[in-house]
PDB file of C-alpha atoms and ligand atoms in Angstrom:
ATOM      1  CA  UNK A  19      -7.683  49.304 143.547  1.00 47.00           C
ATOM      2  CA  UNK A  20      -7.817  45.995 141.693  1.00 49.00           C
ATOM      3  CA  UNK A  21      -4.208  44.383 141.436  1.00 53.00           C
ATOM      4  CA  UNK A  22      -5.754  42.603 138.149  1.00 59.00           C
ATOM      5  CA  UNK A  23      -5.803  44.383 134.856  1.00 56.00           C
ATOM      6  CA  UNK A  24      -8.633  42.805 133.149  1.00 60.00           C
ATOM      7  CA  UNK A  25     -10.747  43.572 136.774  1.00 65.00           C
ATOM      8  CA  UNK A  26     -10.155  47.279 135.033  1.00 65.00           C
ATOM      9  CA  UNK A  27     -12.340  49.192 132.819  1.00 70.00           C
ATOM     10  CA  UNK A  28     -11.267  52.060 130.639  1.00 74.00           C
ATOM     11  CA  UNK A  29      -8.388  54.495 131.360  1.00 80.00           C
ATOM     12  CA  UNK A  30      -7.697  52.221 134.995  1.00 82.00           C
ATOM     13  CA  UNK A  31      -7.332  49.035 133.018  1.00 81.00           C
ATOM     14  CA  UNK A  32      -4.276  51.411 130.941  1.00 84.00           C
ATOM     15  CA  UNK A  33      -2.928  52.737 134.008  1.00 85.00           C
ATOM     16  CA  UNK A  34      -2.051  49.561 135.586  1.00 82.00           C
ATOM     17  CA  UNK A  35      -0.748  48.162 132.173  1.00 84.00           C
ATOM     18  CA  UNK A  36       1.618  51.057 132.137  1.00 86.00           C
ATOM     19  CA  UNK A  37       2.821  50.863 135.829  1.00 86.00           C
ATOM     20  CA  UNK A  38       3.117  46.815 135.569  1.00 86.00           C
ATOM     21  CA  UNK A  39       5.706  47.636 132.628  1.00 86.00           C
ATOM     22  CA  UNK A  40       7.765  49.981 134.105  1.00 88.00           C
ATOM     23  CA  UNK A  41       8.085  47.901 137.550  1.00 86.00           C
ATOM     24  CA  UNK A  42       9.078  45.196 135.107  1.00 86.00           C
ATOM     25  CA  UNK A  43      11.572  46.920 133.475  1.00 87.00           C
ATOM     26  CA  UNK A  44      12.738  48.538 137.159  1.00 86.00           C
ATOM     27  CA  UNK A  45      13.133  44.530 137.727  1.00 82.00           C
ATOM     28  CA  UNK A  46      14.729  43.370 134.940  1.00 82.00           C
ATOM     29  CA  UNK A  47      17.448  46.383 134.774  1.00 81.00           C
ATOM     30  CA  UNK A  48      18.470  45.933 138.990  1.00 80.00           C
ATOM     31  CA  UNK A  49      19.019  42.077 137.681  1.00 75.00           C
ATOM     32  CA  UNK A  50      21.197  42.818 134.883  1.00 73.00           C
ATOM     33  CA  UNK A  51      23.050  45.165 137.795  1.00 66.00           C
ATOM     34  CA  UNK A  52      23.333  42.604 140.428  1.00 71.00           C
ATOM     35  CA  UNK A  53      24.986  40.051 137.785  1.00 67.00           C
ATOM     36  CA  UNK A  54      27.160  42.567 136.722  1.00 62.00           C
ATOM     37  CA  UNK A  55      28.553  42.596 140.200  1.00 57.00           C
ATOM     38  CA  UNK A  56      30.046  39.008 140.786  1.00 55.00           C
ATOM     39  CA  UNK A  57      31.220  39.011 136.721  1.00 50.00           C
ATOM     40  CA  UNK A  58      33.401  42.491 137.989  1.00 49.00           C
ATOM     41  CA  UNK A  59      34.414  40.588 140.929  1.00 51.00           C
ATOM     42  CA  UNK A  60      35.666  37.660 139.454  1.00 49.00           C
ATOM     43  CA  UNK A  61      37.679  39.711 137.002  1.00 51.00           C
ATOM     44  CA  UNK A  62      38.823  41.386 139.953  1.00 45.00           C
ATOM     45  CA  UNK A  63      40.231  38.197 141.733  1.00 51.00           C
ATOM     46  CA  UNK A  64      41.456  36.927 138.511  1.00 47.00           C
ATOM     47  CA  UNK A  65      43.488  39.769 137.637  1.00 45.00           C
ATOM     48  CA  UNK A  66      44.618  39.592 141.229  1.00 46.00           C
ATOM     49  CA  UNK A  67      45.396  36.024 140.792  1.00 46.00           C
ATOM     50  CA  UNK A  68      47.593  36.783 137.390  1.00 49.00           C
ATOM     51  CA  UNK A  69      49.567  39.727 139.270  1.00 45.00           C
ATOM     52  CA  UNK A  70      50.279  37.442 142.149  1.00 45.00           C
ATOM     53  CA  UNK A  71      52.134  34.574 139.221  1.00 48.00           C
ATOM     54  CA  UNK A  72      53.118  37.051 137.404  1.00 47.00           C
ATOM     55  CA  UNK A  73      55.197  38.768 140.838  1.00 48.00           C
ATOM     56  CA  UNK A  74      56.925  35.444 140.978  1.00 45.00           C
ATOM     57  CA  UNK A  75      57.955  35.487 137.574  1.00 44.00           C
ATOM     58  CA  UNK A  76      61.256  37.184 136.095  1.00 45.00           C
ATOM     59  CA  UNK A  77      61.315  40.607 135.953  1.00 44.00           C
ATOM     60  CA  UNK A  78      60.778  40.952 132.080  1.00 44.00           C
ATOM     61  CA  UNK A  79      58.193  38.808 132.131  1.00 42.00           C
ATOM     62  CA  UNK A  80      55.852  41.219 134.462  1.00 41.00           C
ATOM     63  CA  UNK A  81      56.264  43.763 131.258  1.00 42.00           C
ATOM     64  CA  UNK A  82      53.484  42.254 129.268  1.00 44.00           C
ATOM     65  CA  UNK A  83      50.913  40.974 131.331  1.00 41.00           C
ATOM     66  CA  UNK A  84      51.056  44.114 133.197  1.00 41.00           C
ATOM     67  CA  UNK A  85      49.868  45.716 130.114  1.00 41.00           C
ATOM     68  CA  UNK A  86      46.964  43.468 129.504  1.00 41.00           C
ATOM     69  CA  UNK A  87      45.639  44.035 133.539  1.00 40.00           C
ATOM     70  CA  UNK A  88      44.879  47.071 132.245  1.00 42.00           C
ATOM     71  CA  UNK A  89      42.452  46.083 129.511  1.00 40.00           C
ATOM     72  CA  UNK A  90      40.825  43.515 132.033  1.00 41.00           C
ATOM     73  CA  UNK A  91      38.700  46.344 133.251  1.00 42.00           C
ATOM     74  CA  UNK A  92      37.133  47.050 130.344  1.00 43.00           C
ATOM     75  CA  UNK A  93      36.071  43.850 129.685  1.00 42.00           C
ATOM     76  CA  UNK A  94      33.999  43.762 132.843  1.00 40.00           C
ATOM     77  CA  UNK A  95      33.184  47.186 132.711  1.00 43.00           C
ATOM     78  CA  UNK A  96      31.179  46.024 129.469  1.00 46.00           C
ATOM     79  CA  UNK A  97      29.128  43.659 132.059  1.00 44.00           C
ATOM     80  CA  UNK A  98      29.289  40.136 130.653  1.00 43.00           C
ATOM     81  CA  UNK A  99      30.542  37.706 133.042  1.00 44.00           C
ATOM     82  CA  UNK A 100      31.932  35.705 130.382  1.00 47.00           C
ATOM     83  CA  UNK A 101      33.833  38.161 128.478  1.00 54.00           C
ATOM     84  CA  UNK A 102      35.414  38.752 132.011  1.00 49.00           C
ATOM     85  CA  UNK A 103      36.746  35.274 132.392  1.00 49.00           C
ATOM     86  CA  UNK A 104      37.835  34.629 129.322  1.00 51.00           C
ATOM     87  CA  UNK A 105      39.961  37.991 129.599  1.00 48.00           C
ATOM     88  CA  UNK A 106      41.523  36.538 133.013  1.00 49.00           C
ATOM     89  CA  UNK A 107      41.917  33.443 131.407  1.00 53.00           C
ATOM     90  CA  UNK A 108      43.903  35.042 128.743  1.00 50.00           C
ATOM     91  CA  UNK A 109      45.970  37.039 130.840  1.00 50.00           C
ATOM     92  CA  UNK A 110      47.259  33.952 132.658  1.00 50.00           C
ATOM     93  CA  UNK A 111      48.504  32.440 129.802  1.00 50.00           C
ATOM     94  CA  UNK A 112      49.938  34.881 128.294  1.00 48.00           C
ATOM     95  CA  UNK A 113      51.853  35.688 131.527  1.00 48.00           C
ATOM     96  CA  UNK A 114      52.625  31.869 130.992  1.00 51.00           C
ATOM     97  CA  UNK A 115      53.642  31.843 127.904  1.00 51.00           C
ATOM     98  CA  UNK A 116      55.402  35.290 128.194  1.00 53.00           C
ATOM     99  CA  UNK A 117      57.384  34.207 131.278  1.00 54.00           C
ATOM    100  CA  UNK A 118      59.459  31.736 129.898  1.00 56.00           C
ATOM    101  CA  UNK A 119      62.149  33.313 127.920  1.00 59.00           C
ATOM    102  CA  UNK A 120      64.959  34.875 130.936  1.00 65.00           C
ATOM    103  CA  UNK A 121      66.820  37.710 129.814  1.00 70.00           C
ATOM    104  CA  UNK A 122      67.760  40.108 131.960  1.00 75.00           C
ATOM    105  CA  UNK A 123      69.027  43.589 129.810  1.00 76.00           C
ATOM    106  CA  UNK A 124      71.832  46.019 131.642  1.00 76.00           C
ATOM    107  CA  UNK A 125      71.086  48.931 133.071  1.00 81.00           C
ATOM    108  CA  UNK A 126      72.003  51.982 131.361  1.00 79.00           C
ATOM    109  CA  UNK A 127      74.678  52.494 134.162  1.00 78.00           C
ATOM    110  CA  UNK A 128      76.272  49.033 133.957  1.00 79.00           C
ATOM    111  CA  UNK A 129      76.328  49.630 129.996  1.00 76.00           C
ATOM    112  CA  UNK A 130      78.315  52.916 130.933  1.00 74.00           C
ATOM    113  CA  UNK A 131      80.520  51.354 132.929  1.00 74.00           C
ATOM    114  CA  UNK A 132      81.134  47.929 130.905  1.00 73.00           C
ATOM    115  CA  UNK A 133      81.758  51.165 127.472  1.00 72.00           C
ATOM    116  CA  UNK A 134      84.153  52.764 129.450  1.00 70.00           C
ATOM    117  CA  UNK A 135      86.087  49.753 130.610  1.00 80.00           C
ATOM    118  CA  UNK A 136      86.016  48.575 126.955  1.00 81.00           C
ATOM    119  CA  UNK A 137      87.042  52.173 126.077  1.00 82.00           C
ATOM    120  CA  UNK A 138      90.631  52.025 128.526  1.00 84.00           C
ATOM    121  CA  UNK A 139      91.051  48.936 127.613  1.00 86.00           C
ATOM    122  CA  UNK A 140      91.551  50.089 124.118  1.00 88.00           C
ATOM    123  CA  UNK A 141      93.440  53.415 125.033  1.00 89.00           C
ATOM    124  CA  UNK A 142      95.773  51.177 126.822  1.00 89.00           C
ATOM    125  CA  UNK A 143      96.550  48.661 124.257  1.00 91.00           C
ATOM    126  CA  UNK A 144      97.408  51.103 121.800  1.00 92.00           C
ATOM    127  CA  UNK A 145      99.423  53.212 123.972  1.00 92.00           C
ATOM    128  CA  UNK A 146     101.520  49.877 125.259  1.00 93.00           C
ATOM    129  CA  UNK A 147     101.628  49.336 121.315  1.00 94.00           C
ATOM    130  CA  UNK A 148     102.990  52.581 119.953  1.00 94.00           C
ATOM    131  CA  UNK A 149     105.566  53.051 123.168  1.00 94.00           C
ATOM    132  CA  UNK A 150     106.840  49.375 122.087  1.00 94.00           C
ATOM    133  CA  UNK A 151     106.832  51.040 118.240  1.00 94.00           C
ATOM    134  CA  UNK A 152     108.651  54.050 119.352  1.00 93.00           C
ATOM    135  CA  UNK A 153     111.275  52.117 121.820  1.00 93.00           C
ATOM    136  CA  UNK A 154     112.059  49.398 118.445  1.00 92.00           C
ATOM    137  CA  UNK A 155     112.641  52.289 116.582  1.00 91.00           C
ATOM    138  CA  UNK A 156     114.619  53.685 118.458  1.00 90.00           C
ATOM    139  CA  UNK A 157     117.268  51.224 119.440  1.00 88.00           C
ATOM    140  CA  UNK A 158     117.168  50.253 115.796  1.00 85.00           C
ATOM    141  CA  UNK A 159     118.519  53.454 114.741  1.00 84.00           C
ATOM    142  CA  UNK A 160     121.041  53.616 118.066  1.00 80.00           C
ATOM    143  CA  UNK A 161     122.284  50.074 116.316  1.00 75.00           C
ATOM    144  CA  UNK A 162     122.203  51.838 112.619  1.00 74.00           C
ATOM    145  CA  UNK A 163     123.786  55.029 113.980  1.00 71.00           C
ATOM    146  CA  UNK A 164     126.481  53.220 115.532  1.00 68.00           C
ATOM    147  CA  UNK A 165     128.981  51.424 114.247  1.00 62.00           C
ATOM    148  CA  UNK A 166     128.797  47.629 114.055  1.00 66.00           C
ATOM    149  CA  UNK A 167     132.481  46.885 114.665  1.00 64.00           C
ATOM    150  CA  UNK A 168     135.307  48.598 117.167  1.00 69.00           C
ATOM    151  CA  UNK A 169     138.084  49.779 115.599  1.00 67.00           C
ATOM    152  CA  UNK A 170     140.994  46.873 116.006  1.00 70.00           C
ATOM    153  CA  UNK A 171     138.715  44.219 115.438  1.00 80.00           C
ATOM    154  CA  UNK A 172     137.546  42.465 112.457  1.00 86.00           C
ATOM    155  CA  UNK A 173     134.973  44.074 110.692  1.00 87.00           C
ATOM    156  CA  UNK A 174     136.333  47.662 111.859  1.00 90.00           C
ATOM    157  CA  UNK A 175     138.759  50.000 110.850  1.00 91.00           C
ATOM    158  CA  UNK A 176     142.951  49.271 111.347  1.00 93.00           C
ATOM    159  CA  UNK A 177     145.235  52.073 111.626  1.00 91.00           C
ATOM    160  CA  UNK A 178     148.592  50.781 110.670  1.00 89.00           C
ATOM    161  CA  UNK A 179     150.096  54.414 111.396  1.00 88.00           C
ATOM    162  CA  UNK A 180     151.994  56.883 109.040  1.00 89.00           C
ATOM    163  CA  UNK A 181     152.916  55.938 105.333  1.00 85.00           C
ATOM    164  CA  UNK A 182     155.990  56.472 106.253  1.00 85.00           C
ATOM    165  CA  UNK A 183     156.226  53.187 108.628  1.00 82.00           C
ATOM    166  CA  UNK A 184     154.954  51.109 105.718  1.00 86.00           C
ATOM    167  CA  UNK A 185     157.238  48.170 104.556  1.00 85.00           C
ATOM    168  CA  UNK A 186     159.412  48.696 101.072  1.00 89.00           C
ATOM    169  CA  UNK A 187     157.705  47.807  98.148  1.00 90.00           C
ATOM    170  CA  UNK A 188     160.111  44.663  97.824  1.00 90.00           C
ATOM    171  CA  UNK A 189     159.834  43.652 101.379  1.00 92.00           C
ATOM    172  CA  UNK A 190     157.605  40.736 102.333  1.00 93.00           C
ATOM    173  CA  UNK A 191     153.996  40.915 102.845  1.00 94.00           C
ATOM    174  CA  UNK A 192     153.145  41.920 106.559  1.00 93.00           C
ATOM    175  CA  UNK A 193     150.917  39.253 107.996  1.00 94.00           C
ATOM    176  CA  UNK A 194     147.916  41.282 110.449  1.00 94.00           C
ATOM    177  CA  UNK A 195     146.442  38.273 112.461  1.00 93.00           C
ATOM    178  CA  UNK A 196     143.590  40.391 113.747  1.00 92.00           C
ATOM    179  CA  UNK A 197     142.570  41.986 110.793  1.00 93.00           C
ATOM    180  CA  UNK A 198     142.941  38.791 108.534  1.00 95.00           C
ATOM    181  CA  UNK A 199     144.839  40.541 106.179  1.00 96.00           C
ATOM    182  CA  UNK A 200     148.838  40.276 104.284  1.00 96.00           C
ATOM    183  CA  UNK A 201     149.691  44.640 103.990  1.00 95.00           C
ATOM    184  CA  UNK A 202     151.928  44.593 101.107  1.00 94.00           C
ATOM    185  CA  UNK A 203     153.272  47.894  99.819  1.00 92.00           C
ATOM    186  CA  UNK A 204     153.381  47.912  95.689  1.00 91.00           C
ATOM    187  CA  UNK A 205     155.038  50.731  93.142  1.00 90.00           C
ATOM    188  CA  UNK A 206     151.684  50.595  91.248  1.00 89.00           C
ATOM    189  CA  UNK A 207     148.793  50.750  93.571  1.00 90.00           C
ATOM    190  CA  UNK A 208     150.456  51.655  96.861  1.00 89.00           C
ATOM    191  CA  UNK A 209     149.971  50.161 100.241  1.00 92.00           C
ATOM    192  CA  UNK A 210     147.292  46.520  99.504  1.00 95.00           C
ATOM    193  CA  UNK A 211     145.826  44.794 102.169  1.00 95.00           C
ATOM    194  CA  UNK A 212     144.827  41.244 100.989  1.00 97.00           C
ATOM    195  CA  UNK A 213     142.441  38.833 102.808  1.00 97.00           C
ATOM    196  CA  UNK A 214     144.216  36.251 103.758  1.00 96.00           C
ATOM    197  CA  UNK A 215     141.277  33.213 103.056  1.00 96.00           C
ATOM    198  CA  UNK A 216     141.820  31.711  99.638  1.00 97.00           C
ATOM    199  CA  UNK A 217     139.211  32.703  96.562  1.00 96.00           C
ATOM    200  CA  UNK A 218     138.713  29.147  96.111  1.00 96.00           C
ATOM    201  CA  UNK A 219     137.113  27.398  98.726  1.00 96.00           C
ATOM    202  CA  UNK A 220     138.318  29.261 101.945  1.00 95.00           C
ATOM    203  CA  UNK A 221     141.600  28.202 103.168  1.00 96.00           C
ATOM    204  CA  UNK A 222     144.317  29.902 104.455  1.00 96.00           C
ATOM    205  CA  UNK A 223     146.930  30.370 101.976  1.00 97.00           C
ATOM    206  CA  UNK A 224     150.320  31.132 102.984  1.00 96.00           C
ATOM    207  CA  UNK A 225     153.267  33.176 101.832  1.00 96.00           C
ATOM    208  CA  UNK A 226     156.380  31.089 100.530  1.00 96.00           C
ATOM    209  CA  UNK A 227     159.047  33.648 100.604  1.00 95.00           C
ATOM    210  CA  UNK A 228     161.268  30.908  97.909  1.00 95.00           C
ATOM    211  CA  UNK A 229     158.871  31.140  95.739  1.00 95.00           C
ATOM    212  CA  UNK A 230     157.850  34.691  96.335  1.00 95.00           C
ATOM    213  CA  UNK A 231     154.763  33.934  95.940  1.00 96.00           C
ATOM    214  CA  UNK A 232     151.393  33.222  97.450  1.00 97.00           C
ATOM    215  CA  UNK A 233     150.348  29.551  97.862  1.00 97.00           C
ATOM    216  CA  UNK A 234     147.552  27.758  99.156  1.00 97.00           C
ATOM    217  CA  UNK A 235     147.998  24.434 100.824  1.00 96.00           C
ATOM    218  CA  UNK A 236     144.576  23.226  99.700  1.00 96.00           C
ATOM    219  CA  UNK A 237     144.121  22.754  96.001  1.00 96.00           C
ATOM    220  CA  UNK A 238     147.740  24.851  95.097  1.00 95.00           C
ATOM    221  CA  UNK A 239     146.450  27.993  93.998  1.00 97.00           C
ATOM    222  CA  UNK A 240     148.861  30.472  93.528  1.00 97.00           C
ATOM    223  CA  UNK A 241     148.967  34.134  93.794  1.00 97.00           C
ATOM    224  CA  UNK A 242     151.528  37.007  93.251  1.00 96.00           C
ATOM    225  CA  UNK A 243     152.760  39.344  96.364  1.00 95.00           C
ATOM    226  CA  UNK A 244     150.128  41.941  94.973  1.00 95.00           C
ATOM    227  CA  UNK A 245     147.682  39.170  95.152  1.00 96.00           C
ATOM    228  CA  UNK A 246     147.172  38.371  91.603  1.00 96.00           C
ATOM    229  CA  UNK A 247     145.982  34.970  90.653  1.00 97.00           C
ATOM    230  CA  UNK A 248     148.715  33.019  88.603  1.00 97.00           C
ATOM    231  CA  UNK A 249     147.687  29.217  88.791  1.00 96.00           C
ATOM    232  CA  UNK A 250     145.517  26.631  90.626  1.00 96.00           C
ATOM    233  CA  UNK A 251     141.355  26.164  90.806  1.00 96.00           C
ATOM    234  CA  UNK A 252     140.817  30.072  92.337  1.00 97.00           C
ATOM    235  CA  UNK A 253     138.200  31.621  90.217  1.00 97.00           C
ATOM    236  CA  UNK A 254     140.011  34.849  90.650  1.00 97.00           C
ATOM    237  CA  UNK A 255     142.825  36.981  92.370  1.00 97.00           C
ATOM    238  CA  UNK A 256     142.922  37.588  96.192  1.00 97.00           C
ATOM    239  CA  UNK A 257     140.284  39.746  97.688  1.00 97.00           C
ATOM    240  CA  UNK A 258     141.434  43.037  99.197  1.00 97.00           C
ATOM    241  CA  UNK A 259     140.128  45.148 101.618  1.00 96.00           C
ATOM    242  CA  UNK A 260     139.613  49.032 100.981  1.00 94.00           C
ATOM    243  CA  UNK A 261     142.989  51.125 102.347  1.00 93.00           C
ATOM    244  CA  UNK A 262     142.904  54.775 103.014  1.00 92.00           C
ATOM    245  CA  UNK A 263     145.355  57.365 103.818  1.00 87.00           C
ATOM    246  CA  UNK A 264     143.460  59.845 106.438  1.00 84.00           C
ATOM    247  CA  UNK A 265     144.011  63.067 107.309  1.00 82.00           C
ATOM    248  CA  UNK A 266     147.545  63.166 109.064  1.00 81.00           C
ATOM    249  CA  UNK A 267     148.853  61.046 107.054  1.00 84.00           C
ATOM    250  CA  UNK A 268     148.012  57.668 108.616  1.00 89.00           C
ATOM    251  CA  UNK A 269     147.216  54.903 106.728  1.00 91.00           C
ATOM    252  CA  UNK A 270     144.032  53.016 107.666  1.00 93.00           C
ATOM    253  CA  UNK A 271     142.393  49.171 106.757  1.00 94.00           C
ATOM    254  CA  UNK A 272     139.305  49.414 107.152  1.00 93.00           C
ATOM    255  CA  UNK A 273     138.084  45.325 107.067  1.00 93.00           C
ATOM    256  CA  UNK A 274     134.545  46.289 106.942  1.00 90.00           C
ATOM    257  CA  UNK A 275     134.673  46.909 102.970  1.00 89.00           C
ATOM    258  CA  UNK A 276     135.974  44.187 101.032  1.00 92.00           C
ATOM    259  CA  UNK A 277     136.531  44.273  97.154  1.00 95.00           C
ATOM    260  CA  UNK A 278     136.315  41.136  95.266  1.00 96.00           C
ATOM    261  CA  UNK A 279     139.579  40.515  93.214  1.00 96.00           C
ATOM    262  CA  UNK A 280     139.095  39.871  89.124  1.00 96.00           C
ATOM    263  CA  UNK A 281     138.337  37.163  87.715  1.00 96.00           C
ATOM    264  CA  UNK A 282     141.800  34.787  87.100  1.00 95.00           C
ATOM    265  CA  UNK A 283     141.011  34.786  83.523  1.00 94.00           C
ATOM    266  CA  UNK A 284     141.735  38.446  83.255  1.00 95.00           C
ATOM    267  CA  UNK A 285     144.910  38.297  85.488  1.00 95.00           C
ATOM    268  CA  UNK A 286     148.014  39.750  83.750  1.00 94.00           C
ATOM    269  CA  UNK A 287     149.882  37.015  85.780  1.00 93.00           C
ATOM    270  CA  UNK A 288     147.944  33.968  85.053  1.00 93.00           C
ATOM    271  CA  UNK A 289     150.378  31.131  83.828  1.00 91.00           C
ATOM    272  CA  UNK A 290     148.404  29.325  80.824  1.00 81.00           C
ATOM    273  CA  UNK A 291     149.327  26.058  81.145  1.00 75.00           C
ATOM    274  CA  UNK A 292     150.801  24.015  77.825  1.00 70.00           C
TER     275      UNK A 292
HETATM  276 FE1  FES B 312     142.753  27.438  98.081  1.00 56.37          FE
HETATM  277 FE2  FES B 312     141.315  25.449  97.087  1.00 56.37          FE
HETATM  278  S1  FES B 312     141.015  26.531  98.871  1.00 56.37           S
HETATM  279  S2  FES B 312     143.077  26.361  96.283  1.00 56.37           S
END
């Protein structure tokens, strides 16, 4: 048989035509095969080659380019050598570009275990601060409950003993060191205990038993033996603390509760001078 075509006649000259095609086209597709080959290679390597520098990057950064290895394939499996390195290409710099950012996120454990120290931490603090509430409360009303002052000292109660031990209403006022006080018994008002600073600016005033009489060796103001104002710069009569008869019969000071004498311009015993 003639290898030429136009050597053919007729049906032949066909036949050959048709068989020369199809070896043609046998030829042309095992080429487009065997350059699909090295193109899936090299997309091989270079994916390769992106895992490897993407293994010695940080551990978030192997999250995304790990995700685009995956579409490599497809690139190549579409055949074009090209497409295939331009995907490699791309993966390397993203993993370049994706790698340098460095955060590393807790695990779910760690983030348990940072909550619950967070968590005590918190329990503790407000337990430590309501047991330091409770304990100031508490010794504030011990303080409030009890009382400030013993009795016998100033500030507390004085029991000067039965009304009958009190001095005559004439006698001389009864000087109490400790309880800063003159006890003076009157007809009126009974059994006075007067504080013994002066109304005026705080001195101690003392009792002149010539003059029967109260006097104060500051400014000279004067005061009755019931402790009314009669002369001098005092705004007003002696101060007096608050005496009680209790039950038994004893008489008691208690220094604690002071009353503020009147004013010297109501005192019935106020000298007006001429
Ligand atoms: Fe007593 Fe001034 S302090 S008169």
């Amino acid at each position: 048989m003639a290898d030429n075509p136009t050597d053919l006649s007729g049906d032949d000259r066909e036949k050959r035509i048709a068989e020369l095609k199809a070896k043609m086209q046998a030829s042309a597709k095992k080429t487009k095969v065997q350059e699909a080959a090295p193109a899936a290679k090299t997309n091989v390597k270079a994916v390769a080659a992106t895992a490897v520098e993407d293994k010695a990057a940080p551990a978030p950064a192997v999250v995304q380019p790990s995700s685009e290895v995956s579409v490599a394939p497809k690139s190549a499996s579409n055949g074009a050598a090209s497409n295939g390195a331009a995907a490699a290409m791309a993966l390397a710099g993203a993993a370049t570009v994706t790698a340098a950012p460095f955060f590393i996120e807790d695990s779910p454990e760690v983030k348990a275990r940072k909550d619950m120290t967070r968590r005590e931490f918190l329990t503790y603090a407000w337990g430590g601060a309501l047991g330091l509430l409770a304990l100031q409360s508490g010794v504030g009303l011990f303080f409030f409950m009890m009382p400030r002052f013993k009795a016998g000292e100033f500030g507390g109660v004085f029991f000067i003993g039965p009304e009958s031990s009190l001095p005559s209403t004439d006698a001389p006022p009864d000087p109490n060191t400790s309880g800063k006080f003159w006890l003076v018994n009157t007809v009126d008002e009974g059994p006075k205990a007067l504080y013994m600073v002066c109304t005026h600016l705080g001195c101690l005033y003392k009792w002149e038993q010539a003059n029967n009489r109260f006097e104060c060796p500051c400014h000279g103001s004067k005061f009755t033996r019931e402790g009314l104002y009669i002369e001098g710069p005092a705004p007003r009569s002696l101060d007096t603390f608050i005496v009680t008869v209790i039950e038994g019969g004893e008489v008691a000071v208690d220094t604690g509760k002071k009353e503020l004498g009147a004013p010297s311009s109501e005192s019935p015993a106020r000298v007006i001078p001429a």
